[in-house]
mmCIF file of C-alpha atoms in Angstrom:
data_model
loop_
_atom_site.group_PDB
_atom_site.id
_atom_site.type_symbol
_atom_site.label_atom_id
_atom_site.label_comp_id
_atom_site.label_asym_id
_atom_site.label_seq_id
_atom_site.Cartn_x
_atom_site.Cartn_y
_atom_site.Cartn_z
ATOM 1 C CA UNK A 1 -8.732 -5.819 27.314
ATOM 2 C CA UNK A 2 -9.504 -2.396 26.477
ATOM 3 C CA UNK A 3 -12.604 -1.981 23.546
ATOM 4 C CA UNK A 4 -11.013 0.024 20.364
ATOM 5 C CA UNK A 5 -13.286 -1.078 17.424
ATOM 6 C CA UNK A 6 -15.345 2.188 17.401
ATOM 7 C CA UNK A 7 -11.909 4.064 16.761
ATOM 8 C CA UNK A 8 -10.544 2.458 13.292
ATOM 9 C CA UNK A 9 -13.717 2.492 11.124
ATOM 10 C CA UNK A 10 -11.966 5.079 9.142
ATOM 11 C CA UNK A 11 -9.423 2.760 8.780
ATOM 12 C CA UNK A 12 -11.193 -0.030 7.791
ATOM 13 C CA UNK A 13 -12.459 1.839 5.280
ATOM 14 C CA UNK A 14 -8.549 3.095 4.585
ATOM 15 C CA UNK A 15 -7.737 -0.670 3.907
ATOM 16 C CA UNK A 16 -10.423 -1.038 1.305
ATOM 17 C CA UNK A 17 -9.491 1.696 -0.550
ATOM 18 C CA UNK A 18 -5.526 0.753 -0.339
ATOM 19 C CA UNK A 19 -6.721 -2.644 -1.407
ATOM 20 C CA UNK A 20 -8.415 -1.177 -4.674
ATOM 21 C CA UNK A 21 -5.893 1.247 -5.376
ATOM 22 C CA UNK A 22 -3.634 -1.780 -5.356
ATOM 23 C CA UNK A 23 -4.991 -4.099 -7.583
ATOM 24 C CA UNK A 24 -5.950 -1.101 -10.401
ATOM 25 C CA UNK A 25 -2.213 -0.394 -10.656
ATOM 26 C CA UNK A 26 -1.713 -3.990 -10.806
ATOM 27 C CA UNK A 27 -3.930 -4.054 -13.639
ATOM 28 C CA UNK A 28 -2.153 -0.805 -15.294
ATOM 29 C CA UNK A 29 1.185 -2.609 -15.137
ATOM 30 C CA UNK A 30 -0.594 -4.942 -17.497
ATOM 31 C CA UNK A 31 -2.450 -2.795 -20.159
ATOM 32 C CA UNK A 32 -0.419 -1.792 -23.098
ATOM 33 C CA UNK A 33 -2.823 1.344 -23.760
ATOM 34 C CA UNK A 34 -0.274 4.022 -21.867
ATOM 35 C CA UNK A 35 0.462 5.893 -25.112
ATOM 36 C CA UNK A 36 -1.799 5.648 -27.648
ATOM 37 C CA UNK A 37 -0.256 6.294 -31.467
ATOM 38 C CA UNK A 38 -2.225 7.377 -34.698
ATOM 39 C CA UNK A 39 -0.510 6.578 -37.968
ATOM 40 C CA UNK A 40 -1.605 7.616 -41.064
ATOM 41 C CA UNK A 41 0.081 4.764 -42.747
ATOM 42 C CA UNK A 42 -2.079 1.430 -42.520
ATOM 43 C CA UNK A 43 -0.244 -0.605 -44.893
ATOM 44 C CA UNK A 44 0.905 -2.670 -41.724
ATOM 45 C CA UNK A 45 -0.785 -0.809 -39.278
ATOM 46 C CA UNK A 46 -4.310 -1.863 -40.295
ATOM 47 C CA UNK A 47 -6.575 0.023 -38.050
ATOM 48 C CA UNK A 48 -4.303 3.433 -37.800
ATOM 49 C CA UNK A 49 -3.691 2.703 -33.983
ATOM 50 C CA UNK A 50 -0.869 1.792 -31.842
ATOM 51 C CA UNK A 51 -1.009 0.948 -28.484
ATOM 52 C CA UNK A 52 2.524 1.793 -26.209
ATOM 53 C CA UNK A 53 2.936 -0.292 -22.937
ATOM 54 C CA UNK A 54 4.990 -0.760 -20.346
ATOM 55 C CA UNK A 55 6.095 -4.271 -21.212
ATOM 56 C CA UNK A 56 4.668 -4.491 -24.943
ATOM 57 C CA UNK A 57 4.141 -2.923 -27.830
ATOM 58 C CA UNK A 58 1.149 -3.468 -29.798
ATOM 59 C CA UNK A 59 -1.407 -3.467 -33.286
ATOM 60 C CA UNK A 60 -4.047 -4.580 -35.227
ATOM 61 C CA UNK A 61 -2.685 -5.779 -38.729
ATOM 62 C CA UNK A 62 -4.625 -8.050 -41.088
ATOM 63 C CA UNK A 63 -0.802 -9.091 -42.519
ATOM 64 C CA UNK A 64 1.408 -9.775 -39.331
ATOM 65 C CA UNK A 65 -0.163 -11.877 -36.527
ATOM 66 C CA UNK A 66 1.931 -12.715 -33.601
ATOM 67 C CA UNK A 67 1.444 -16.349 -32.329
ATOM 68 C CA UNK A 68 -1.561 -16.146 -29.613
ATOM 69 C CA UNK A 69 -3.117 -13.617 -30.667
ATOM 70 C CA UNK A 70 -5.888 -13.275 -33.262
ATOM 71 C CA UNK A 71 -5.410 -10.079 -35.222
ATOM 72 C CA UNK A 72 -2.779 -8.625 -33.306
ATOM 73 C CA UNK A 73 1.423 -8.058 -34.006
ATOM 74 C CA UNK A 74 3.286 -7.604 -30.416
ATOM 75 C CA UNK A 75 6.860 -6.967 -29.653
ATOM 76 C CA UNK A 76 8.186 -7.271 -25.792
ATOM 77 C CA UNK A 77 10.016 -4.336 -24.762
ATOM 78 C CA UNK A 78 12.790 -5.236 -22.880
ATOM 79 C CA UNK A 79 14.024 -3.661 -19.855
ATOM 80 C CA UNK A 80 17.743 -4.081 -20.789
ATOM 81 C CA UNK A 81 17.058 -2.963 -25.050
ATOM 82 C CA UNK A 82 19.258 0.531 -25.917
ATOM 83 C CA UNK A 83 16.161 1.526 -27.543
ATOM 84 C CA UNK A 84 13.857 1.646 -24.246
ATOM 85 C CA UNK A 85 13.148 5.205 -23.363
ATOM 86 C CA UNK A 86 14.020 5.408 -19.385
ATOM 87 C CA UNK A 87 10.221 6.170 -18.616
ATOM 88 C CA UNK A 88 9.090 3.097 -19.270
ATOM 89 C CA UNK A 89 12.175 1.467 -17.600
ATOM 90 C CA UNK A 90 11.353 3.835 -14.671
ATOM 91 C CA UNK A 91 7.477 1.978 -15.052
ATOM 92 C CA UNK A 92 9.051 -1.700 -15.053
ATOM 93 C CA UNK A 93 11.139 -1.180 -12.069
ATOM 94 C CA UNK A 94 8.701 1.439 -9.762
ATOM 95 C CA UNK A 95 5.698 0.130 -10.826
ATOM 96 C CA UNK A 96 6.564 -3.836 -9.573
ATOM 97 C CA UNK A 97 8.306 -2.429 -6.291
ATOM 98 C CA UNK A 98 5.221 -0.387 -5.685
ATOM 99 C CA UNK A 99 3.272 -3.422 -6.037
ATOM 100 C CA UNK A 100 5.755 -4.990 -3.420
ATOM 101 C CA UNK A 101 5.501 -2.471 -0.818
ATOM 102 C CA UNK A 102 1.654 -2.095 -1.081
ATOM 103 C CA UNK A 103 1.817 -5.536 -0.339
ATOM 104 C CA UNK A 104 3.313 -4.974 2.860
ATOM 105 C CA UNK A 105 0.892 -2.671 3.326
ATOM 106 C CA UNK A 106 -1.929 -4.766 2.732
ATOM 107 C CA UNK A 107 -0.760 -6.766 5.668
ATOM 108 C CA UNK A 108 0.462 -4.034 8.108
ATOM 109 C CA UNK A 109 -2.936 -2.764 7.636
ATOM 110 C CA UNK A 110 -4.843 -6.324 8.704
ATOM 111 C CA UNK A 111 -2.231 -6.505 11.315
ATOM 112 C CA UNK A 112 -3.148 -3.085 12.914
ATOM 113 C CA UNK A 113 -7.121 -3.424 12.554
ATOM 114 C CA UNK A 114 -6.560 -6.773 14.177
ATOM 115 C CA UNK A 115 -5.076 -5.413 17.683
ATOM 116 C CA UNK A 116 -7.841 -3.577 17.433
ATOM 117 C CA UNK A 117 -11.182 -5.432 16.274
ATOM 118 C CA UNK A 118 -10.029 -8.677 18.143
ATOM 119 C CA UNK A 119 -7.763 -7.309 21.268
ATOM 120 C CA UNK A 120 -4.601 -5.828 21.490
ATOM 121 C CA UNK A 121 -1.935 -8.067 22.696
ATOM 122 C CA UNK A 122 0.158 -6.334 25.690
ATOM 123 C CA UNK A 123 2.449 -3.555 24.871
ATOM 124 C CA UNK A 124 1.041 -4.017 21.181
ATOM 125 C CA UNK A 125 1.958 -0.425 19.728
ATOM 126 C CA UNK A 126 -0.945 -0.032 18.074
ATOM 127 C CA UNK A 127 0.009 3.763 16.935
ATOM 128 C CA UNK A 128 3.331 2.634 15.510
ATOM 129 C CA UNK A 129 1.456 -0.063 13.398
ATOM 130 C CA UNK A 130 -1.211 2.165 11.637
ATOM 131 C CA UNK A 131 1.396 5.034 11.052
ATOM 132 C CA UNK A 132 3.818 2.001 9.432
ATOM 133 C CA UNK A 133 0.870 0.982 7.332
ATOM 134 C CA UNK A 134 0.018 4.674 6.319
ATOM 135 C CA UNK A 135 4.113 5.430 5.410
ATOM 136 C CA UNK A 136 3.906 1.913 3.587
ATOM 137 C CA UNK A 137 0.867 3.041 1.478
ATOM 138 C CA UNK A 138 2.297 6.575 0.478
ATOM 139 C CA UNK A 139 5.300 5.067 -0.379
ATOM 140 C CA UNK A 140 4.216 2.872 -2.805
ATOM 141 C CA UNK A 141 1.491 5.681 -4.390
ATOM 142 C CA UNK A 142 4.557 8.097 -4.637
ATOM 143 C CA UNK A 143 6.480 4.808 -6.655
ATOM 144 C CA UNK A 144 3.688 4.147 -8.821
ATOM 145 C CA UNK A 145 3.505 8.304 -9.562
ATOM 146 C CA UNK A 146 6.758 8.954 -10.259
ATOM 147 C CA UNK A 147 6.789 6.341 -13.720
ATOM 148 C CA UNK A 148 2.646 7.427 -14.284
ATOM 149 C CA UNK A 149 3.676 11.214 -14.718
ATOM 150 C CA UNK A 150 6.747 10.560 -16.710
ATOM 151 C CA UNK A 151 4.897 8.794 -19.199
ATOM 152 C CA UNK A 152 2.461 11.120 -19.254
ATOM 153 C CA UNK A 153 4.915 14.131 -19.461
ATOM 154 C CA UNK A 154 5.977 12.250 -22.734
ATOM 155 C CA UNK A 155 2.852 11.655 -24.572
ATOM 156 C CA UNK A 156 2.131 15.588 -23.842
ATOM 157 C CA UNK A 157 5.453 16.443 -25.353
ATOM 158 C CA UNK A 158 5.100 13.947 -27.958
ATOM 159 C CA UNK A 159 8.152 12.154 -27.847
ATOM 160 C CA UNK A 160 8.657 9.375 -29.781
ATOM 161 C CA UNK A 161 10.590 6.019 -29.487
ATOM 162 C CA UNK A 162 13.058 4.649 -31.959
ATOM 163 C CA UNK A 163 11.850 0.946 -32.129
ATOM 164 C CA UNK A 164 13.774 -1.869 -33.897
ATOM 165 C CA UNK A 165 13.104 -2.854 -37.307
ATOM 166 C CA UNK A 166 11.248 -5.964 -36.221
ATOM 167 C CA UNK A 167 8.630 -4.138 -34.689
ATOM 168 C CA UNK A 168 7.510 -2.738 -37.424
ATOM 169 C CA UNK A 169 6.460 0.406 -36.073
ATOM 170 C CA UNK A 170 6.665 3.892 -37.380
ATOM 171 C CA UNK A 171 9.333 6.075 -36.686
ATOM 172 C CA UNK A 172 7.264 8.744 -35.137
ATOM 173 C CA UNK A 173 3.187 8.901 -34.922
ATOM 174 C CA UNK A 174 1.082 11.486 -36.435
ATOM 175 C CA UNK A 175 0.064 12.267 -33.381
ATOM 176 C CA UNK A 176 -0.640 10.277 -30.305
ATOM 177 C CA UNK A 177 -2.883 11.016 -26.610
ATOM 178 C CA UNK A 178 -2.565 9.077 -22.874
ATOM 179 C CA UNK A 179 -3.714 6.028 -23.249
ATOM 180 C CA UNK A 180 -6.601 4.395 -20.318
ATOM 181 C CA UNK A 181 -3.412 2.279 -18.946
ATOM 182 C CA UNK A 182 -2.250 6.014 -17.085
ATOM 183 C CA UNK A 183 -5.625 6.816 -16.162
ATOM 184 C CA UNK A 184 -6.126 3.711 -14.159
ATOM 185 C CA UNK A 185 -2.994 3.992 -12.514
ATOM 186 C CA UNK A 186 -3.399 7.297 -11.390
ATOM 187 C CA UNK A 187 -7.131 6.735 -9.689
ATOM 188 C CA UNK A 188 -5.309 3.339 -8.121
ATOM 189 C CA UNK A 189 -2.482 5.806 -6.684
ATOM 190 C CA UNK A 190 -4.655 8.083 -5.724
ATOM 191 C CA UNK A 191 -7.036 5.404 -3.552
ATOM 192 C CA UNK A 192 -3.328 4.621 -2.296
ATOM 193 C CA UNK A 193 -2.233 7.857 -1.233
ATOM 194 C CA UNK A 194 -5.982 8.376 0.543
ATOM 195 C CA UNK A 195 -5.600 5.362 2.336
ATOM 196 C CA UNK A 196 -2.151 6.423 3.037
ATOM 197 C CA UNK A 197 -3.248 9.396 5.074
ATOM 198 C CA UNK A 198 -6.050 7.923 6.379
ATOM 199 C CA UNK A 199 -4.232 5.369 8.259
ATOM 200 C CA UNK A 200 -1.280 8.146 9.628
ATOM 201 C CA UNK A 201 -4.430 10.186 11.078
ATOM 202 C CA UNK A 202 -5.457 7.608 13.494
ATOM 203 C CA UNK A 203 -5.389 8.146 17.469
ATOM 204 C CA UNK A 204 -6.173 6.581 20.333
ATOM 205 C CA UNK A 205 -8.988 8.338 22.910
ATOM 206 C CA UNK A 206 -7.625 10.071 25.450
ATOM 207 C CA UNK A 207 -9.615 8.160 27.889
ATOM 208 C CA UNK A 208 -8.635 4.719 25.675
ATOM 209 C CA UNK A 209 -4.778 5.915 26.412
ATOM 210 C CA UNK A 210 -5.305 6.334 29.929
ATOM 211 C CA UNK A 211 -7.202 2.874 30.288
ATOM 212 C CA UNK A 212 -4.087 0.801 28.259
ATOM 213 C CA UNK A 213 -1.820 2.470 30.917
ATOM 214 C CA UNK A 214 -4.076 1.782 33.958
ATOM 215 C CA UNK A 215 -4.274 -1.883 32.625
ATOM 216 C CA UNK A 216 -0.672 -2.245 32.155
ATOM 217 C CA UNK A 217 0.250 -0.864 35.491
ATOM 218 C CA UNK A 218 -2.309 -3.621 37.258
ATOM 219 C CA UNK A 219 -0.251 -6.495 35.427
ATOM 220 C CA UNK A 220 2.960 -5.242 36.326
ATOM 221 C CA UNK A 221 1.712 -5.364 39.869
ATOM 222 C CA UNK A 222 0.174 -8.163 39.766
ATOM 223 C CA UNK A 223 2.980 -10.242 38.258
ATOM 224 C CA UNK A 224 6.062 -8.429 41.066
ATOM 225 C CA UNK A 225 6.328 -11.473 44.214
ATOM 226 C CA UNK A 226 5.090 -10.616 47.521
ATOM 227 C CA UNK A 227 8.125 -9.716 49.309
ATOM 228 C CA UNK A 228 8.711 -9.554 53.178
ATOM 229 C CA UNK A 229 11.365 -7.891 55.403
ATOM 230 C CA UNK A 230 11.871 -8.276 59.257
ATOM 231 C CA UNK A 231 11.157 -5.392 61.481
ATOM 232 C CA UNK A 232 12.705 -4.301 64.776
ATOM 233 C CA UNK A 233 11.059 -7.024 66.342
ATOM 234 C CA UNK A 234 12.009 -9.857 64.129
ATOM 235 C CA UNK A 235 8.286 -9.792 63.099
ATOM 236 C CA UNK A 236 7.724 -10.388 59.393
ATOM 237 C CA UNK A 237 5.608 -7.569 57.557
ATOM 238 C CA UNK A 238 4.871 -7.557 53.531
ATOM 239 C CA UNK A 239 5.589 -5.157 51.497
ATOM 240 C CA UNK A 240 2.228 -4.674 49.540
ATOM 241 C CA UNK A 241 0.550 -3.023 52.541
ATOM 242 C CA UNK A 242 -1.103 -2.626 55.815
ATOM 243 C CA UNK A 243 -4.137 -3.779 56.760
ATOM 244 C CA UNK A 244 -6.861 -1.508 57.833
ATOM 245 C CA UNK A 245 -8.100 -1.924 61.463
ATOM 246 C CA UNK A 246 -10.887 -0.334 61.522
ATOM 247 C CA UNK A 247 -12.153 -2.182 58.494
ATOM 248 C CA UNK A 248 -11.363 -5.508 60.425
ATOM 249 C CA UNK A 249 -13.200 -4.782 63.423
ATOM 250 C CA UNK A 250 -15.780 -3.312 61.192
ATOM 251 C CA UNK A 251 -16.117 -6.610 59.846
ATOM 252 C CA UNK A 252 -16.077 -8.798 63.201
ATOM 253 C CA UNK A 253 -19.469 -6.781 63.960
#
């Protein structure tokens, strides 16, 4: 078994940070502060502020109160609804496969580390698994990215959304700014795409390399049968080798 632990404490460090990244766009798929409106008129908007999410649409109002909630009127925004603008049915759809695939990551990652910190099985292609990780990682960063930036392209542009009537929302804001569901999606990509390239930089020693083949050349040896062939003189001789004799009459002495 050839020692590798001292070579992957980058990594280990790679899978913390994926594992962070992770769970903070987990919890930006879930905020409904990605675009933040300011309305002028409070009449039903009580507090002047309306809060844009992926999945809901939300505000304070002293006169509508949506069941479960104290002071607060929500609407679902559906993913199949003419009115959805296709950023935010970009974020529904990227956003949970980049979940998905970080997932897989997550366990490529404790796969690889494991060949490592508690022996590599034989053959285990220990290269192939952190670069699978890493590719897992950056591909889930650049799904979470693509929905983060088009949102945030909108809010900068100030494009509005036509909601239904029921919502009860304004037909365009006074003005509106990113809300802090963006900004903790973009610091979780960004611990994604780190651990991402952290994971594709990994190598094995040269002197580690050399050892794994050594090794594996010893079992393949070890495991091929003893063979014999007659000579010329219908004695039998084996195929692994001669013996020395000088070493054996070394030894008689």
């Amino acid at each position: 078994m050839t020692y590798l632990a001292h070579t992957a404490h980058a990594q280990l460090a790679a899978l913390w940070l994926g594992c962070v990244g992770w769970t903070l766009n987990a919890v930006a798929l879930g905020l409904i502060q990605w675009r933040v409106w300011q309305v002028s008129d409070r009449e039903v908007i009580s507090s002047g502020v309306a809060w844009v999410g992926v999945w809901r649409a939300c505000f304070n109002s002293h006169n509508l109160v949506t069941p479960g909630f104290r002071v607060m009127h929500c609407k679902s925004i559906s993913l199949t609804e003419a009115f959805t603008p296709p950023e935010i049915v970009a974020g529904q759809v990227l956003m949970l496969l980049s979940l998905l695939v970080g997932l897989c990551g997550n366990a490529g990652g404790v796969y690889a580390l494991r060949n490592v910190y508690f022996g590599m099985e034989r053959n285990s292609p220990i290269r192939l698994a952190f670069f699978a990780t890493g590719a897992l990682w950056l591909l889930a960063a650049m799904m979470s990215l693509i929905p983060l930036l088009w949102n945030l392209s909108s809010v900068v542009t100030n494009q509005t959304i036509k909601f239904p009537p029921e919502f009860k929302m304004p037909p365009a804001p006074d003005s509106q700014h990113v809300g802090g569901g963006i900004g903790v999606g973009m610091v979780g990509t960004v611990l994604m795409v780190v651990s991402g390239i952290l994971f594709c930089m990994y190598r094995l020693p040269v002197t580690s390399q050399s050892r794994i083949h050594l090794s594996l050349r010893k079992e393949v040896h070890l495991d091929l049968p003893v063979q014999s062939v007659t000579d010329s003189r219908g004695a039998l001789t084996s195929l692994r080798g001669k013996d020395n004799p000088a070493f054996e009459s070394h030894e008689h002495l």
